[in-house]
Amino acid sequence: MGFSQTAVFVIVFATSLLLAGVMLRGTLHAQQEITDGWREAQQRTERQREAAMAITDVRKTGPTLIIEATNTGSTTLDLGGADLLIDGAWATPQITSIQVEGAASNVWPPGSDAEVNLEPGVGPPPDNVALIADTGTAAYWRS
Amino acid sequence: MAGSAAGESILFIGSILITVAFVGVFSGVVQNLSRGVGERGDVLGDELASDIAIINDPLAMTTSPLTVYVKNTGTRAILTPDVSILLDGVISVSNTKDVLGSTDDDTWLPGEVLQITVNDLTVSPGDHRLRVVAPSGVDDTFAFAS
């Protein structure tokens, strides 16, 4: 009986250790996923809170529509990830060039001016322009 | 003496068999539990890392048919067949989803814009509320007047 008890104890003990490892692995994986997600959500919320911009002018020169805007927030925006709506329609593919403070760039620091040029074709200037930053923050211009 | 040894052997084998059976069942339960905890972590992580924003111009909406632009502002890809859209609390069951600028309309990557054209709901004059819900449960609402 003594040997039986020892054998049972060894089996139960070894299995307990193994299962504790399995449980720990699952828990650590879950904790890592939640921590990563939480960090991403915090960074995103902070950027969205700090993002703000204003469209200062919209004019048309020939077929080119020129949109001028200022980053009025406190975070740097990525104009490469921005979107444009012209009279409610998605017009991002019509963008031909982006300039920040007169130089070709997508990096838009706080306080700086950006100029977005696009070729919407021949026609009158639009009545409504919406510029949406990579954070989802929007600025509107009305004629 | 021989009978006693045989009895002890039977007891030994019996106790080992019972222990192994118990350990086998318990292992399965713990492995399922561990897998469940891991999967729950994946779901919560996805929910936290996902975010969407309806980016329509509220004063220049295309309402016939209703066209909605939604930007993936999170850091995870979203499967578009599982994206739902509701107008004034009524879910659309007939709509077209197009990931703009992409050839894969089923996978909506971070930064991309999803265009949803609603075919089965009409926009009457007045105030309306749009809601788009991603598979992770993340949603965005948008109010407009037509």
XYZ file of N, CA and C in Angstrom, chain A:
429
model
N 0.828 -1.214 0.000
C 0.000 0.000 0.000
C 0.853 1.251 0.000
N 1.973 1.189 0.697
C 2.883 2.331 0.767
C 3.393 2.708 -0.604
N 3.748 1.695 -1.379
C 4.266 1.956 -2.722
C 3.171 2.524 -3.621
N 1.956 2.001 -3.453
C 0.820 2.498 -4.248
C 0.572 3.977 -3.964
N 0.601 4.325 -2.697
C 0.353 5.723 -2.307
C 1.413 6.645 -2.893
N 2.675 6.169 -2.834
C 3.764 6.976 -3.379
C 3.594 7.167 -4.892
N 3.246 6.075 -5.578
C 3.074 6.147 -7.035
C 1.943 7.111 -7.396
N 0.835 7.004 -6.660
C -0.309 7.894 -6.919
C 0.097 9.346 -6.663
N 0.804 9.549 -5.563
C 1.234 10.907 -5.228
C 2.133 11.483 -6.335
N 3.071 10.664 -6.821
C 3.992 11.125 -7.872
C 3.219 11.481 -9.142
N 2.275 10.635 -9.511
C 1.492 10.910 -10.742
C 0.694 12.202 -10.583
N 0.001 12.327 -9.441
C -0.828 13.521 -9.221
C 0.037 14.776 -9.152
N 1.169 14.678 -8.471
C 2.045 15.839 -8.321
C 2.619 16.277 -9.672
N 3.115 15.310 -10.443
C 3.712 15.643 -11.754
C 2.654 16.245 -12.687
N 1.458 15.668 -12.665
C 0.397 16.185 -13.528
C -0.022 17.587 -13.092
N -0.072 17.802 -11.778
C -0.443 19.130 -11.273
C 0.543 20.185 -11.758
N 1.830 19.832 -11.692
C 2.848 20.777 -12.174
C 2.653 21.081 -13.653
N 2.416 20.014 -14.422
C 2.236 20.155 -15.873
C 1.022 21.032 -16.187
N -0.083 20.763 -15.473
C -1.315 21.521 -15.734
C -1.202 22.968 -15.268
N -0.445 23.153 -14.180
C -0.222 24.539 -13.728
C 0.507 25.311 -14.821
N 1.447 24.652 -15.484
C 2.172 25.279 -16.599
C 1.245 25.598 -17.752
N 0.354 24.647 -18.065
C -0.609 24.863 -19.166
C -1.510 26.057 -18.847
N -2.012 26.086 -17.608
C -2.920 27.169 -17.192
C -2.193 28.521 -17.192
N -0.949 28.484 -16.739
C -0.160 29.711 -16.683
C 0.090 30.263 -18.085
N 0.358 29.336 -19.034
C 0.626 29.759 -20.401
C -0.604 30.459 -21.000
N -1.791 29.847 -20.799
C -3.035 30.452 -21.302
C -3.299 31.804 -20.674
N -3.080 31.886 -19.355
C -3.340 33.139 -18.640
C -2.374 34.235 -19.085
N -1.081 33.861 -19.235
C -0.090 34.861 -19.662
C -0.378 35.355 -21.074
N -0.819 34.425 -21.948
C -1.172 34.827 -23.326
C -2.323 35.833 -23.303
N -3.348 35.525 -22.497
C -4.508 36.421 -22.406
C -4.082 37.774 -21.841
N -3.250 37.718 -20.807
C -2.803 38.969 -20.176
C -2.018 39.823 -21.170
N -1.169 39.174 -21.981
C -0.358 39.895 -22.970
C -1.252 40.560 -24.023
N -2.252 39.796 -24.505
C -3.170 40.330 -25.525
C -3.924 41.544 -24.985
N -4.414 41.424 -23.747
C -5.189 42.510 -23.149
C -4.295 43.725 -22.889
N -3.081 43.469 -22.407
C -2.150 44.574 -22.146
C -1.807 45.308 -23.435
N -1.507 44.550 -24.516
C -1.188 45.173 -25.809
C -2.374 45.996 -26.318
N -3.566 45.394 -26.251
C -4.773 46.087 -26.720
C -5.034 47.348 -25.915
N -4.845 47.246 -24.615
C -5.080 48.385 -23.724
C -4.114 49.520 -24.035
N -2.839 49.161 -24.279
C -1.825 50.171 -24.601
C -2.173 50.858 -25.932
N -2.570 50.061 -26.929
C -2.942 50.637 -28.228
C -4.157 51.561 -28.080
N -5.136 51.127 -27.277
C -6.342 51.936 -27.090
C -6.013 53.252 -26.394
N -5.121 53.191 -25.418
C -4.731 54.410 -24.694
C -4.022 55.400 -25.621
N -3.080 54.879 -26.413
C -2.339 55.745 -27.348
C -3.289 56.368 -28.371
N -4.233 55.549 -28.864
C -5.176 56.028 -29.868
C -6.085 57.116 -29.289
N -6.596 56.861 -28.096
C -7.485 57.834 -27.451
C -6.753 59.151 -27.198
N -5.497 59.041 -26.769
C -4.705 60.247 -26.498
C -4.493 61.053 -27.777
N -4.165 60.366 -28.885
C -3.950 61.060 -30.168
C -5.259 61.693 -30.655
N -6.367 60.972 -30.494
C -7.659 61.518 -30.939
C -8.032 62.756 -30.131
N -7.697 62.733 -28.837
C -8.018 63.875 -27.974
C -7.174 65.087 -28.351
N -5.935 64.831 -28.774
C -5.012 65.934 -29.077
C -5.102 66.409 -30.528
N -5.826 65.662 -31.368
C -5.888 66.020 -32.797
C -6.965 67.066 -33.046
N -6.596 68.112 -33.764
C -7.555 69.141 -34.178
C -6.963 69.858 -35.386
N -7.813 70.283 -36.297
C -7.320 71.005 -37.472
C -8.431 71.885 -38.007
N -8.048 72.815 -38.852
C -9.026 73.737 -39.432
C -8.678 73.967 -40.894
N -9.681 73.903 -41.747
C -9.467 74.236 -43.167
C -9.567 75.754 -43.278
N -8.510 76.379 -43.752
C -8.463 77.842 -43.785
C -8.877 78.409 -45.147
N -8.692 77.640 -46.199
C -9.064 78.156 -47.524
C -9.242 76.995 -48.507
N -10.199 77.175 -49.389
C -10.394 76.233 -50.502
C -10.572 77.064 -51.757
N -9.736 76.844 -52.741
C -9.857 77.599 -53.982
C -9.524 76.695 -55.159
N -9.991 77.146 -56.327
C -9.755 76.344 -57.518
C -8.927 77.157 -58.496
N -7.854 76.555 -58.978
C -7.014 77.188 -59.992
C -6.984 76.248 -61.186
N -7.759 76.598 -62.219
C -7.882 75.687 -63.358
C -8.547 74.404 -62.891
N -7.971 73.265 -63.261
C -8.585 71.996 -62.814
C -8.147 71.585 -61.410
N -7.224 72.370 -60.826
C -6.666 71.975 -59.523
C -7.426 72.617 -58.364
N -7.825 71.803 -57.422
C -8.473 72.303 -56.211
C -7.412 72.342 -55.114
N -7.266 73.516 -54.501
C -6.238 73.688 -53.466
C -6.928 73.848 -52.113
N -6.544 73.000 -51.186
C -7.125 73.049 -49.837
C -6.009 73.386 -48.856
N -6.200 74.468 -48.115
C -5.205 74.863 -47.113
C -5.776 74.611 -45.721
N -4.952 74.057 -44.868
C -5.417 73.731 -43.512
C -4.284 73.918 -42.514
N -4.681 74.129 -41.260
C -3.709 74.295 -40.176
C -3.936 73.219 -39.120
N -2.845 72.640 -38.657
C -2.930 71.676 -37.557
C -3.060 72.483 -36.268
N -4.274 72.554 -35.718
C -4.523 73.343 -34.515
C -4.452 72.502 -33.236
N -4.107 71.247 -33.391
C -4.029 70.365 -32.224
C -2.643 70.354 -31.616
N -2.387 69.345 -30.802
C -1.085 69.253 -30.152
C -0.386 67.936 -30.465
N -0.823 67.293 -31.546
C -0.157 66.059 -31.955
C 0.157 66.124 -33.444
N 1.223 65.460 -33.843
C 1.602 65.413 -35.256
C 0.678 64.448 -35.997
N 0.161 64.901 -37.125
C -0.759 64.075 -37.916
C -0.049 63.546 -39.156
N -0.567 62.443 -39.687
C -0.009 61.835 -40.889
C -0.959 62.105 -42.057
N -0.580 63.044 -42.917
C -1.468 63.382 -44.033
C -1.541 62.260 -45.065
N -0.569 61.345 -45.034
C -0.626 60.189 -45.927
C -1.788 59.266 -45.575
N -2.260 59.344 -44.340
C -3.383 58.519 -43.912
C -4.675 59.311 -43.833
N -4.646 60.559 -44.349
C -5.843 61.408 -44.288
C -6.768 61.103 -45.474
N -8.024 61.502 -45.318
C -9.012 61.319 -46.389
C -9.714 62.635 -46.654
N -10.234 62.751 -47.872
C -10.951 63.960 -48.285
C -12.324 63.592 -48.819
N -13.315 64.388 -48.430
C -14.651 64.244 -49.020
C -14.990 65.565 -49.696
N -15.286 65.512 -50.979
C -15.673 66.714 -51.713
C -17.164 66.608 -52.010
N -17.924 67.534 -51.465
C -19.392 67.508 -51.566
C -19.950 66.128 -51.186
N -19.355 65.580 -50.148
C -19.862 64.322 -49.591
C -19.306 63.070 -50.228
N -18.542 63.194 -51.315
C -18.025 62.000 -52.002
C -16.535 61.819 -51.699
N -16.129 60.559 -51.544
C -14.736 60.241 -51.220
C -13.838 60.671 -52.374
N -12.862 61.526 -52.106
C -12.028 62.086 -53.174
C -10.538 61.864 -52.921
N -10.199 61.000 -51.991
C -8.785 60.785 -51.644
C -7.915 60.392 -52.849
N -8.405 59.538 -53.776
C -7.532 59.160 -54.910
C -7.209 60.325 -55.845
N -7.979 61.422 -55.731
C -7.733 62.561 -56.627
C -6.612 63.473 -56.112
N -6.089 63.174 -54.926
C -4.997 63.999 -54.377
C -3.753 63.819 -55.249
N -3.197 64.950 -55.678
C -2.000 64.885 -56.528
C -0.731 65.257 -55.751
N -0.871 66.115 -54.752
C 0.318 66.461 -53.962
C -0.082 66.997 -52.595
N 0.819 66.831 -51.642
C 0.616 67.348 -50.281
C 1.886 68.087 -49.880
N 1.708 69.289 -49.382
C 2.856 70.062 -48.914
C 2.604 70.525 -47.482
N 3.644 70.469 -46.681
C 3.579 71.001 -45.309
C 4.626 72.107 -45.210
N 4.168 73.298 -44.890
C 5.048 74.479 -44.807
C 5.866 74.630 -46.100
N 5.207 74.380 -47.239
C 5.841 74.600 -48.541
C 6.695 73.469 -49.066
N 6.907 72.444 -48.277
C 7.734 71.318 -48.730
C 6.892 70.048 -48.806
N 7.196 69.225 -49.809
C 6.441 67.975 -49.974
C 6.665 67.067 -48.762
N 5.599 66.798 -48.028
C 5.713 65.955 -46.830
C 4.327 65.525 -46.371
N 4.274 64.379 -45.707
C 3.012 63.918 -45.116
C 2.980 64.170 -43.606
N 4.124 64.549 -43.061
C 4.214 64.760 -41.603
C 3.748 66.182 -41.295
N 2.692 66.282 -40.494
C 2.023 67.563 -40.259
C 2.091 67.912 -38.763
N 3.156 68.648 -38.363
C 3.324 68.948 -36.928
C 2.308 69.993 -36.440
N 2.081 70.053 -35.145
C 1.156 71.050 -34.587
C 1.586 72.467 -34.947
N 0.617 73.304 -35.302
C 0.884 74.708 -35.612
C 1.304 74.964 -37.043
N 1.551 73.921 -37.816
C 2.022 74.131 -39.188
C 0.859 74.105 -40.184
N 1.131 74.684 -41.351
C 0.120 74.764 -42.419
C 0.384 73.689 -43.465
N -0.689 73.135 -43.979
C -0.567 72.124 -45.038
C -1.393 72.551 -46.241
N -0.933 72.142 -47.415
C -1.680 72.425 -48.642
C -1.879 71.104 -49.374
N -3.124 70.800 -49.641
C -3.454 69.565 -50.352
C -3.993 69.941 -51.721
N -3.370 69.439 -52.755
C -3.826 69.699 -54.122
C -4.480 68.448 -54.679
N -5.588 68.648 -55.367
C -6.222 67.507 -56.022
C -6.841 67.928 -57.341
N -7.103 66.963 -58.176
C -7.622 67.225 -59.521
C -9.012 66.609 -59.640
N -10.027 67.349 -59.191
C -11.380 66.784 -59.266
C -11.993 66.922 -60.652
N -11.286 67.607 -61.563
C -11.825 67.796 -62.910
C -12.411 69.178 -63.068
N -12.914 69.411 -64.257
C -13.466 70.722 -64.574
C -14.821 70.877 -63.886
N -15.098 72.079 -63.421
C -16.382 72.325 -62.767
C -16.225 73.411 -61.731
N -17.319 73.856 -61.157
C -17.230 74.919 -60.148
C -16.579 74.394 -58.869
N -16.085 75.318 -58.018
C -15.507 74.876 -56.727
C -16.585 74.192 -55.884
N -16.203 73.281 -55.031
C -17.202 72.558 -54.226
C -17.822 73.453 -53.148
N -18.976 73.015 -52.662
C -19.633 73.734 -51.564
C -19.194 73.201 -50.206
N -18.855 71.929 -50.169
C -18.497 71.294 -48.893
C -17.220 70.467 -49.049
N -16.288 70.709 -48.157
C -15.051 69.922 -48.147
C -14.852 69.395 -46.718
N -14.525 68.120 -46.628
C -14.213 67.528 -45.318
C -12.832 66.890 -45.389
N -11.991 67.260 -44.442
C -10.653 66.665 -44.333
C -10.647 65.803 -43.079
N -10.342 64.530 -43.260
C -10.376 63.602 -42.122
C -8.959 63.101 -41.860
N -8.477 63.324 -40.660
C -7.115 62.913 -40.299
C -7.054 61.412 -40.080
N -5.851 60.885 -39.973
C -5.678 59.442 -39.743
C -6.306 58.990 -38.430
N -6.512 59.930 -37.514
C -7.133 59.596 -36.227
C -8.662 59.518 -36.327
N -9.207 59.950 -37.472
C -10.656 59.996 -37.631
C -11.219 61.373 -37.325
N -10.384 62.281 -36.866
C -10.802 63.653 -36.569
C -11.082 64.390 -37.890
N -12.169 65.160 -37.912
C -12.557 65.818 -39.168
C -12.583 67.332 -39.032
N -12.288 67.993 -40.152
C -12.452 69.452 -40.251
C -13.287 69.701 -41.496
N -14.195 70.700 -41.404
C -15.113 70.952 -42.521
C -14.921 72.365 -43.051
N -15.228 72.532 -44.312
C -15.220 73.853 -44.939
C -16.509 73.991 -45.731
N -17.160 75.138 -45.560
C -18.417 75.412 -46.287
C -18.224 76.665 -47.124
N -18.784 76.634 -48.331
C -18.614 77.799 -49.211
C -19.513 78.950 -48.729
